XYZ file of C-alpha atoms in Angstrom:
717
model
C 65.437 102.813 19.906
C 66.209 99.321 21.083
C 69.721 100.376 21.976
C 68.384 103.221 24.053
C 65.965 100.758 25.868
C 68.824 98.329 26.478
C 70.987 101.082 27.852
C 68.262 102.245 30.134
C 67.594 98.644 31.371
C 71.345 98.153 31.894
C 71.468 101.411 34.032
C 68.491 100.153 36.081
C 69.929 96.864 36.723
C 73.268 98.392 37.646
C 71.350 100.770 40.147
C 69.705 97.837 41.655
C 73.084 95.927 42.098
C 74.610 98.947 43.602
C 71.687 99.599 46.011
C 71.713 95.870 46.952
C 75.443 95.990 47.650
C 75.140 99.130 49.576
C 72.416 97.555 51.726
C 74.657 94.619 52.370
C 77.498 96.889 53.375
C 75.267 98.661 55.746
C 73.868 95.456 57.246
C 77.480 94.305 58.407
C 77.438 94.412 62.177
C 79.617 96.626 64.404
C 82.604 94.452 65.448
C 82.022 95.486 69.055
C 78.508 94.277 68.923
C 79.638 91.023 67.266
C 82.012 90.402 70.226
C 79.202 91.157 72.642
C 76.956 88.587 70.923
C 79.661 85.982 70.919
C 80.199 86.657 74.660
C 76.464 86.451 75.409
C 76.230 83.193 73.505
C 78.950 81.854 75.656
C 77.448 82.986 78.936
C 74.050 81.571 77.954
C 75.818 78.190 77.480
C 75.540 77.922 73.745
C 71.684 77.603 73.378
C 70.338 76.112 69.983
C 69.428 79.580 68.632
C 69.069 79.918 64.861
C 72.268 81.158 63.147
C 74.152 82.009 66.446
C 77.800 81.193 66.483
C 80.411 81.304 69.236
C 82.891 83.371 67.262
C 82.524 85.917 64.510
C 79.426 85.978 62.341
C 77.265 88.814 61.246
C 74.126 88.985 63.552
C 72.622 91.985 61.573
C 73.386 90.726 58.033
C 72.557 87.078 58.751
C 69.426 87.899 60.912
C 70.270 86.002 64.016
C 67.296 84.818 65.975
C 65.886 87.525 68.354
C 68.326 90.152 67.116
C 67.055 93.489 65.560
C 69.412 96.163 64.000
C 69.503 99.552 62.745
C 72.286 99.794 60.130
C 75.281 98.111 61.715
C 74.081 98.426 65.350
C 72.223 95.876 67.374
C 69.315 97.747 68.947
C 66.989 95.024 70.177
C 67.492 91.619 71.851
C 64.127 89.796 71.957
C 64.747 86.362 73.660
C 61.558 85.913 75.620
C 60.592 82.335 76.454
C 63.451 80.445 74.764
C 64.339 78.260 77.642
C 67.722 79.997 78.125
C 70.041 79.314 80.989
C 73.392 80.472 82.201
C 74.112 84.259 83.192
C 74.234 87.626 81.409
C 75.748 90.052 83.871
C 79.138 89.993 82.169
C 77.692 90.060 78.542
C 74.918 92.693 78.392
C 77.278 95.663 79.346
C 79.310 95.102 76.192
C 76.573 96.109 73.752
C 77.024 99.705 72.411
C 73.597 101.110 71.423
C 70.775 98.570 72.392
C 67.400 100.098 73.060
C 65.418 97.043 74.126
C 66.436 93.877 76.077
C 63.750 91.166 76.689
C 65.065 88.185 78.480
C 61.833 87.262 80.285
C 60.441 83.801 80.977
C 63.748 82.011 80.795
C 65.939 80.314 83.532
C 68.678 82.789 83.634
C 70.557 83.114 86.985
C 73.233 85.169 88.565
C 73.149 88.789 89.373
C 71.696 91.714 87.494
C 74.280 93.701 85.508
C 75.454 96.800 87.374
C 75.896 98.635 84.153
C 73.901 98.617 80.858
C 74.132 101.013 77.864
C 72.552 104.461 78.639
C 70.551 104.124 75.389
C 68.344 101.431 76.858
C 64.637 102.256 77.024
C 63.125 98.826 77.780
C 64.556 96.166 80.120
C 62.518 92.945 81.013
C 64.220 90.256 83.076
C 60.963 88.918 84.559
C 60.355 85.280 85.456
C 63.947 84.129 85.578
C 66.141 83.143 88.468
C 68.123 86.339 89.049
C 69.488 86.711 92.566
C 71.261 89.212 94.829
C 70.268 92.758 94.960
C 69.199 95.453 92.497
C 72.443 97.336 91.686
C 72.423 101.062 92.622
C 74.649 102.060 89.602
C 72.294 100.335 87.094
C 69.299 102.750 87.790
C 71.303 105.801 88.043
C 72.782 105.329 84.592
C 69.582 104.590 82.615
C 68.153 108.029 82.254
C 66.143 107.011 79.095
C 64.463 103.991 80.619
C 60.726 103.933 80.216
C 60.015 100.214 81.120
C 61.567 98.065 83.647
C 60.418 94.607 84.862
C 62.483 92.403 87.174
C 59.396 90.739 88.678
C 59.289 87.014 89.759
C 62.956 86.450 90.374
C 64.991 85.807 93.533
C 65.981 89.377 94.254
C 66.560 90.398 97.872
C 67.676 93.503 99.805
C 66.325 96.948 99.549
C 65.180 99.008 96.596
C 68.144 101.231 95.804
C 67.702 104.980 96.154
C 68.711 105.758 92.719
C 65.560 106.925 90.933
C 66.729 110.596 90.563
C 67.435 110.322 86.800
C 64.503 108.155 85.676
C 62.287 110.896 84.526
C 61.033 108.846 81.603
C 60.104 105.683 83.511
C 56.439 104.703 82.968
C 56.199 101.318 84.182
C 58.078 99.581 87.041
C 57.573 95.950 88.146
C 59.474 94.622 91.176
C 56.825 92.103 92.362
C 57.355 88.540 93.308
C 60.755 88.881 94.846
C 62.003 89.041 98.342
C 62.650 92.689 98.640
C 62.654 94.422 101.981
C 63.109 97.728 103.740
C 61.115 100.989 102.907
C 60.434 102.707 99.635
C 63.435 105.030 98.722
C 62.779 108.828 98.977
C 64.106 109.237 95.320
C 60.924 107.464 93.879
C 59.336 110.905 94.340
C 61.236 111.832 91.205
C 59.360 109.180 88.991
C 57.327 112.024 87.407
C 56.129 109.886 84.482
C 55.364 106.605 86.403
C 51.991 105.361 85.546
C 52.185 101.590 86.616
C 53.959 100.295 89.719
C 53.893 96.772 90.907
C 55.307 95.940 94.275
C 53.138 92.958 95.346
C 54.506 89.762 97.003
C 57.611 91.198 98.723
C 58.548 92.197 102.298
C 58.591 95.940 101.987
C 57.907 97.980 105.028
C 57.130 101.567 106.019
C 54.537 103.947 104.416
C 53.396 104.780 100.968
C 54.142 108.544 101.402
C 56.655 108.817 98.734
C 54.089 107.681 96.111
C 51.214 110.178 96.758
C 52.207 112.782 94.098
C 53.017 110.456 91.292
C 50.764 110.239 88.285
C 49.914 106.528 88.952
C 47.045 104.833 87.259
C 47.866 101.277 88.392
C 49.435 100.507 91.857
C 49.609 97.095 93.555
C 51.215 96.873 96.916
C 49.497 93.578 98.082
C 50.968 91.150 100.410
C 53.808 93.265 101.878
C 54.429 94.760 105.320
C 53.464 98.341 104.665
C 51.815 100.155 107.674
C 50.630 103.524 108.653
C 47.841 105.610 107.183
C 47.146 105.380 103.492
C 47.646 108.884 101.813
C 44.287 110.081 100.508
C 45.554 110.734 97.008
C 46.426 107.125 96.528
C 42.661 106.141 97.071
C 41.930 108.044 93.880
C 44.028 105.778 91.780
C 41.776 103.871 89.355
C 43.338 100.478 90.084
C 44.877 100.418 93.526
C 45.253 96.982 95.235
C 46.472 97.098 98.848
C 45.288 93.900 100.613
C 47.540 91.867 102.759
C 49.191 94.769 104.517
C 49.066 95.723 108.233
C 47.581 99.088 107.272
C 45.670 100.915 109.970
C 42.328 102.337 108.572
C 43.231 106.030 109.113
C 43.296 108.100 105.939
C 45.564 111.230 106.080
C 43.762 114.389 105.275
C 45.408 117.753 104.959
C 44.851 120.132 107.951
C 42.046 122.590 107.322
C 43.033 126.187 106.429
C 43.227 128.555 109.240
C 40.129 130.736 109.818
C 39.712 133.955 111.933
C 38.549 133.425 115.505
C 34.774 133.077 116.083
C 32.884 135.299 118.532
C 30.654 132.268 119.421
C 31.776 128.771 120.255
C 32.160 126.613 117.192
C 29.773 123.956 116.362
C 31.426 120.595 117.337
C 31.522 117.938 114.605
C 32.894 114.468 114.665
C 36.500 114.430 113.259
C 37.307 111.919 110.635
C 40.552 111.413 112.378
C 41.119 109.468 115.636
C 41.199 111.796 118.532
C 44.641 110.613 119.437
C 46.111 112.080 116.139
C 47.163 115.530 117.138
C 47.032 118.357 114.764
C 44.112 116.892 112.494
C 40.513 118.163 113.100
C 39.094 120.618 115.632
C 39.427 120.270 119.298
C 36.480 118.601 121.078
C 36.760 120.323 124.435
C 37.252 124.051 125.117
C 36.612 125.222 128.752
C 38.085 127.715 131.063
C 39.987 125.071 132.912
C 41.575 123.651 129.706
C 42.701 127.078 128.668
C 44.252 127.674 132.105
C 45.946 124.320 131.891
C 47.156 125.120 128.316
C 48.620 128.492 129.678
C 50.536 126.665 132.427
C 51.813 124.170 129.949
C 53.005 126.925 127.621
C 54.788 128.688 130.647
C 56.534 125.408 131.792
C 57.389 124.593 128.210
C 59.132 127.933 127.769
C 60.914 127.545 131.130
C 62.012 123.998 130.291
C 63.263 124.995 126.802
C 65.301 127.851 128.291
C 66.891 125.401 130.802
C 67.795 122.937 127.968
C 69.355 125.828 125.982
C 71.494 126.906 128.960
C 72.578 123.255 129.616
C 73.550 122.794 125.970
C 75.443 126.105 126.008
C 77.475 124.906 129.070
C 78.319 121.593 127.423
C 79.449 123.255 124.233
C 81.619 125.736 126.209
C 83.237 122.787 128.176
C 83.922 121.037 124.952
C 85.585 124.011 123.523
C 87.699 124.537 126.673
C 88.865 120.912 126.542
C 89.727 121.135 122.862
C 91.590 124.216 123.505
C 93.628 122.521 126.262
C 94.261 119.559 124.029
C 95.509 121.831 121.248
C 97.867 123.697 123.601
C 99.302 120.376 124.754
C 99.972 119.448 121.059
C 101.640 122.864 120.539
C 103.825 122.368 123.631
C 104.917 118.993 122.320
C 105.591 120.538 118.949
C 107.642 123.377 120.545
C 109.518 121.003 122.674
C 111.231 119.462 119.581
C 109.288 116.270 118.791
C 109.098 117.201 115.178
C 111.765 119.828 114.732
C 115.017 117.681 114.588
C 115.345 118.269 110.854
C 114.977 122.093 111.109
C 117.530 122.612 113.896
C 120.309 120.897 111.776
C 122.024 119.345 114.832
C 125.036 117.236 114.674
C 124.628 113.491 115.210
C 126.180 113.516 118.653
C 123.840 116.416 119.800
C 120.783 114.701 118.243
C 121.669 111.455 120.090
C 122.031 113.304 123.358
C 118.761 115.078 122.819
C 116.875 111.907 121.763
C 118.227 110.118 124.977
C 116.679 112.866 127.149
C 113.408 113.000 125.312
C 112.853 109.192 125.027
C 112.865 108.820 128.740
C 109.895 111.142 128.792
C 107.925 109.515 126.072
C 104.372 109.086 127.269
C 102.926 105.592 127.540
C 100.468 106.088 124.791
C 103.235 106.652 122.255
C 104.650 103.126 122.993
C 103.437 101.227 120.016
C 102.753 97.594 119.125
C 103.229 96.123 115.855
C 101.623 93.137 114.334
C 103.199 90.794 111.755
C 100.300 90.717 109.271
C 101.854 88.146 106.985
C 102.973 85.526 109.661
C 106.648 85.328 108.885
C 107.119 82.797 111.712
C 109.711 84.797 113.603
C 110.080 83.637 117.101
C 109.885 85.813 120.275
C 113.685 86.442 120.337
C 113.372 88.366 116.955
C 110.794 90.683 118.213
C 113.476 93.084 119.484
C 116.412 93.895 117.193
C 119.607 95.261 118.767
C 121.955 97.758 117.117
C 125.053 98.203 119.223
C 122.990 97.500 122.341
C 120.024 99.701 121.132
C 116.611 98.188 120.745
C 114.812 98.800 117.447
C 111.122 98.383 116.942
C 109.833 95.666 114.807
C 106.349 94.969 113.412
C 105.407 92.183 115.870
C 103.043 91.833 118.704
C 105.650 92.405 121.363
C 105.599 95.765 123.153
C 108.387 98.166 122.016
C 109.929 100.575 124.519
C 111.363 103.594 122.754
C 113.226 104.888 125.786
C 116.015 102.584 124.950
C 116.273 103.799 121.272
C 118.789 106.864 121.148
C 118.699 106.928 117.204
C 114.960 106.919 116.605
C 111.848 108.328 118.050
C 108.092 107.319 117.964
C 106.047 110.207 116.419
C 102.669 108.618 115.573
C 100.173 106.463 117.326
C 96.714 105.977 115.840
C 94.185 103.259 115.379
C 93.504 103.050 111.634
C 90.663 100.925 110.303
C 92.085 98.466 107.866
C 91.198 95.068 106.625
C 91.408 93.046 109.764
C 93.621 95.724 111.391
C 92.472 97.579 114.460
C 95.678 97.414 116.479
C 97.769 100.661 117.297
C 100.166 101.602 114.564
C 103.445 103.394 115.678
C 105.655 105.079 113.215
C 109.427 105.869 113.954
C 111.710 108.633 112.942
C 115.177 107.226 112.038
C 118.453 109.199 111.980
C 120.483 109.391 108.777
C 123.422 107.858 110.688
C 121.379 104.772 111.593
C 120.065 104.204 107.971
C 123.420 104.694 106.563
C 124.849 102.000 108.878
C 122.161 99.527 107.679
C 122.687 100.327 104.057
C 126.608 100.675 104.138
C 126.171 104.309 103.202
C 123.759 103.463 100.384
C 126.306 101.457 98.598
C 125.785 99.730 95.352
C 125.641 96.357 96.951
C 122.533 97.387 98.726
C 120.794 98.976 95.663
C 117.554 97.366 94.731
C 115.949 99.422 92.141
C 114.900 102.794 90.925
C 111.227 103.934 90.508
C 109.567 107.311 89.672
C 109.964 108.731 93.016
C 113.383 107.514 94.102
C 115.921 104.760 94.521
C 115.394 101.806 96.836
C 118.012 100.213 98.907
C 118.140 97.084 101.100
C 118.812 97.915 104.702
C 120.192 94.962 106.647
C 120.056 95.130 110.530
C 122.746 93.382 112.606
C 120.126 90.700 113.536
C 119.795 89.913 109.841
C 116.267 91.440 109.423
C 115.826 93.342 106.161
C 114.025 96.575 105.533
C 113.514 98.601 102.328
C 114.714 102.218 102.238
C 113.385 104.624 99.608
C 115.393 107.744 99.031
C 112.641 109.984 97.887
C 113.118 112.335 94.981
C 111.052 114.035 92.378
C 107.935 115.904 93.425
C 107.987 114.679 96.903
C 111.674 116.160 97.172
C 110.126 119.641 96.499
C 107.943 119.587 99.663
C 108.681 121.404 102.670
C 109.574 119.686 105.944
C 106.069 120.155 107.164
C 104.491 118.896 103.921
C 106.741 115.977 103.985
C 105.677 115.032 107.451
C 102.044 115.283 106.331
C 102.766 113.000 103.471
C 104.453 110.503 105.855
C 101.480 110.724 108.206
C 99.080 110.052 105.142
C 101.016 107.035 104.135
C 101.164 105.673 107.669
C 97.305 105.661 107.807
C 97.134 103.135 105.000
C 96.802 99.817 106.712
C 95.784 96.786 104.508
C 97.163 93.248 104.176
C 97.988 93.781 100.482
C 99.790 97.151 100.859
C 103.275 97.335 101.951
C 103.754 98.651 105.490
C 105.654 101.905 106.210
C 107.826 101.187 109.247
C 109.359 104.782 109.666
C 110.974 107.735 107.928
C 113.927 110.117 108.135
C 113.980 113.900 107.423
C 117.280 115.479 108.462
C 120.362 116.905 106.818
C 118.584 117.356 103.488
C 117.646 113.583 103.344
C 113.975 112.329 102.713
C 113.844 108.628 103.569
C 110.963 106.220 103.798
C 111.508 102.837 105.568
C 109.163 99.902 104.477
C 108.891 96.251 105.200
C 111.078 94.228 102.884
C 109.488 91.932 100.320
C 112.358 89.414 99.348
C 110.721 88.134 96.123
C 110.961 91.519 94.413
C 108.294 92.957 92.095
C 105.601 91.281 89.976
C 107.469 92.677 86.911
C 110.645 90.808 87.931
C 108.705 87.595 88.573
C 107.072 87.636 85.167
C 109.953 88.988 83.021
C 113.313 88.640 84.848
C 113.398 86.142 87.583
C 113.086 82.585 86.118
C 112.928 80.762 89.297
C 109.969 82.723 90.602
C 108.249 82.705 87.239
C 108.119 78.799 87.490
C 106.174 79.177 90.747
C 103.480 81.434 89.272
C 100.784 78.835 88.633
C 97.380 79.659 87.380
C 95.909 79.810 90.903
C 98.843 81.875 92.115
C 98.168 84.461 89.393
C 94.546 84.616 90.305
C 95.405 85.200 93.986
C 97.932 87.836 92.972
C 95.221 89.552 91.056
C 92.756 89.354 93.826
C 95.295 90.688 96.376
C 96.189 93.695 94.125
C 92.376 94.352 93.415
C 91.642 94.446 97.155
C 94.446 96.798 97.704
C 92.886 99.188 95.190
C 89.431 98.662 96.576
C 90.729 99.717 99.891
C 92.237 102.858 98.482
C 89.285 103.813 96.476
C 86.243 102.819 98.619
C 87.471 102.407 102.281
C 90.115 105.260 102.680
C 88.566 108.598 103.673
C 88.989 110.585 101.440
C 89.494 108.168 98.675
C 93.136 107.611 97.381
C 93.901 107.247 93.700
C 97.087 105.337 93.190
C 97.976 107.122 89.766
C 100.902 104.688 89.223
C 99.638 101.261 89.334
C 101.802 98.794 87.391
C 103.568 95.612 87.903
C 106.779 97.201 89.084
C 104.730 98.607 92.048
C 103.425 95.252 93.041
C 105.809 93.475 95.484
C 105.789 89.866 96.354
C 106.538 88.769 99.963
C 107.995 85.299 100.941
C 104.627 83.666 100.411
C 103.920 85.339 96.959
C 101.284 87.583 98.462
C 100.795 90.775 96.522
C 101.894 93.967 98.314
C 101.063 97.190 96.559
C 103.640 100.079 96.985
C 104.018 103.717 96.142
C 100.533 104.665 97.485
C 99.930 108.469 97.971
C 102.536 109.303 95.338
C 102.681 111.927 93.921
C 101.493 113.913 96.979
C 97.991 114.956 97.339
C 98.942 118.577 96.569
C 99.859 117.575 93.009
C 98.574 119.832 90.343
C 97.113 119.108 86.941
C 100.627 119.183 85.561
C 101.627 116.440 88.047
C 98.723 114.349 86.868
C 99.746 114.793 83.278
C 103.236 113.843 84.225
C 101.938 110.638 85.882
C 99.744 109.847 82.938
C 102.745 110.347 80.667
C 104.788 107.944 82.942
C 102.132 105.321 82.738
C 101.594 105.817 78.963
C 105.212 105.273 78.249
C 104.956 101.978 80.053
C 101.610 100.940 78.522
C 99.555 101.175 81.632
C 97.858 104.602 80.880
C 94.095 104.874 80.507
C 93.040 107.013 77.558
C 91.968 109.987 79.626
C 95.224 110.234 81.412
C 96.933 111.910 78.529
C 94.989 115.020 79.145
C 95.762 114.969 82.849
C 92.362 113.558 83.869
C 92.951 110.893 86.442
C 90.259 109.087 88.440
C 89.642 105.892 90.245
C 88.525 104.354 86.965
C 92.009 105.200 85.565
C 93.451 102.892 88.197
C 90.920 100.304 87.132
C 92.211 100.554 83.490
C 95.870 100.195 84.811
C 94.863 97.125 86.827
C 93.302 95.531 83.713
C 96.904 95.954 81.980
C 98.454 94.146 85.008
C 96.081 91.337 84.697
C 97.015 91.067 80.986
C 100.588 90.715 82.140
C 99.588 87.967 84.464
C 97.541 86.263 81.811
C 100.059 86.318 78.940
C 103.448 86.602 80.644
C 104.331 89.427 78.149
C 105.561 92.944 78.730
C 103.200 95.790 78.157
C 105.598 96.979 75.399
C 108.002 94.542 73.850
C 110.125 95.651 70.885
C 111.165 92.120 70.222
C 107.625 91.362 69.041
C 106.448 91.882 65.463
C 105.531 95.491 64.764
C 101.734 95.053 65.180
C 102.132 92.987 68.439
C 104.426 95.217 70.453
C 101.757 96.963 72.393
C 100.155 94.390 74.715
C 96.803 96.021 75.086
C 96.342 96.654 71.299
C 97.410 93.062 70.598
C 95.178 91.324 73.222
C 91.864 93.128 73.126
C 90.627 91.825 69.781
C 91.310 88.275 70.962
C 89.741 88.347 74.474
C 86.381 87.039 73.102
C 87.708 84.388 70.901
C 88.221 81.253 73.043
C 90.775 79.731 70.622
C 92.819 82.799 70.397
C 92.570 83.253 74.124
C 94.124 79.905 74.827
C 96.978 80.749 72.644
C 97.551 83.996 74.438
C 98.157 82.271 77.780
C 101.750 82.372 79.151
C 103.433 79.402 77.679
C 105.265 78.717 81.007
C 101.924 77.391 82.387
C 102.229 74.493 79.896
C 98.363 74.618 79.265
C 97.570 73.901 82.872
C 94.602 76.278 83.459
C 90.738 75.812 83.484
C 89.246 77.136 80.220
C 86.259 78.322 82.016
C 88.392 80.258 84.558
C 90.268 81.751 81.605
C 87.183 82.984 79.916
C 85.915 84.626 83.050
C 89.345 86.378 83.660
C 89.233 87.522 79.932
C 85.936 89.018 80.417
C 86.973 90.975 83.504
C 89.965 92.258 81.751
C 87.903 93.398 78.801
C 85.664 95.386 81.108
C 88.574 97.001 82.941
C 90.054 98.103 79.625
C 86.873 99.787 78.332
C 87.739 103.146 76.496
C 85.157 105.000 78.396
C 85.885 105.303 82.089
C 82.123 105.086 82.917
C 81.931 101.709 81.450
C 84.672 100.259 83.647
C 83.587 98.440 86.853
C 84.494 99.600 90.338
C 87.181 97.709 92.270
C 84.743 96.197 94.538
C 82.891 94.664 91.522
C 86.144 93.523 90.090
C 87.161 91.806 93.373
C 83.836 89.970 93.547
C 84.166 88.851 89.827
C 87.734 87.731 90.465
C 86.536 85.530 93.436
C 84.268 83.729 90.866
C 87.097 82.955 88.447
């Protein structure tokens, strides 16, 4: 009997031990949440919070102060009133499945994060020192949010029109800031909103968007709201409206229409001011007023008809003018401006034909070029002579193409770029001219080979250098007309950090693109091949290169209409000019007509080089895929290592896999930095750059920042 009892007791103890060990294993925090906590601790400037550490640790298992978990995931951050400082915009987006964040009553500054986990239901940032505006993207991504408080901060700007998805929001407090402009129309979608606090701001306009909401508590005191107050709002149990320039008029719905009465209606005072037309019955009905009304109706119809006739004449005139303009373009097209490559003329005949046409080039096709990088060339260099023939260069001097028998101006447009509003002229070169400059594409002029063709150095008799790309691959398969469309599209890209297209050639089966020449080669060469340039890549130079490349992508993604996705962003496509300024190349490749198979090909090319975002393997490529590739390039700048290096140990050959686990460990981060810098870098700047890289390399594209956000973050590094 005792033996049986002992065995039962042993089994009970064993079961308790197993359960205890199981509970411990469940309490081990998700590594991503641990990294997020370490990052948050750093950005909060290492506050004296119980059991918090800067690297590693187990927030769930060790019960860090203010941290609540469910199994291995951090679900709540309750840090209210702990005298915290620093910033949180870079740390909070790193959490995976947090439901509640309460950072109220502290001294936290900086901007509000533009992204937070979509699992969030409660967010309180009240009574801090947050500044800037409320990010549009933040509201649009938090579909489960039920409580939002950002009151009593230093926020400015307007309230974003991003409430379409916030169907569950019950309480919204924006009071005590410096918010301005009108209430956004999307606030009509807040179908669950019970409490809205807007007091002590500079909000304007009317309250019409709030009239159909189920509000029980509304405070709009001390703003600049005007206009009548909707009658429905006056039924709200707790409605506070003092301190606004409201007029005293209350908007009532117009009375339902009724059949005409046989006798004159009994006149009653209208609750609406008599100047408000359309509300309340008329106070005067006489024979003279009806006659006057009939006359007004007649003249209104007559005036409306006259306006319609005038509009018809204007539209007809515009159509006639547009037709004449199109006919003019057609005549120029038929005259041979674009058709040299189709007629397959000999060089002698082409030169004679060009001589005749260039004399008749209209004045508007005479282009001016601007040297955007300030190469310091004097006035004598503004015109390049080839056997007595003037060749246009990209300077401020006027270029007269009638003296140019071997090329023609084909394009003149004003393209909005960053600081660029001058006219841009593009030239059509002959094969004979380009062959002369490249010594018939000899090996001595060979520069390199990319995914879309070989590049040759073209040396003009004056000594000026250009870069000629012999296009191959998918662009080679285009028809002549499609290739010209591609050339036109590339020529529209004008930015200080994107290499300029000078001209093109499309004849005798050749497809050539002529660019400005960047004598310092590519960023890849500078980091991994050219020791002399590598020595000049100081920490500040690397940051400026990252900013320049980021601005180029920002221009492509957010300024170009329609947006352009690079699809091949890597260090070999970032050129360095004589001042080591980043010049992004290969924009608009592959052509915009590329199919999904082309996207898959592009993803495969990037993947083989280590730049590919996870979604690219399936052929899905977006602007956020460019952001991922940009993050890989920044890793190259940070570490000086190749994206894939077989000389490294087996587990360290892939740069991204090797680097990501170390980006939030400051000691490991310092060891990752390119040894050629000799330790000359600010640790704070390093930490900020690592955080930007980590966000760009997020697995889910939605969690990656936009390029405009990345540019702003890099400016703070």
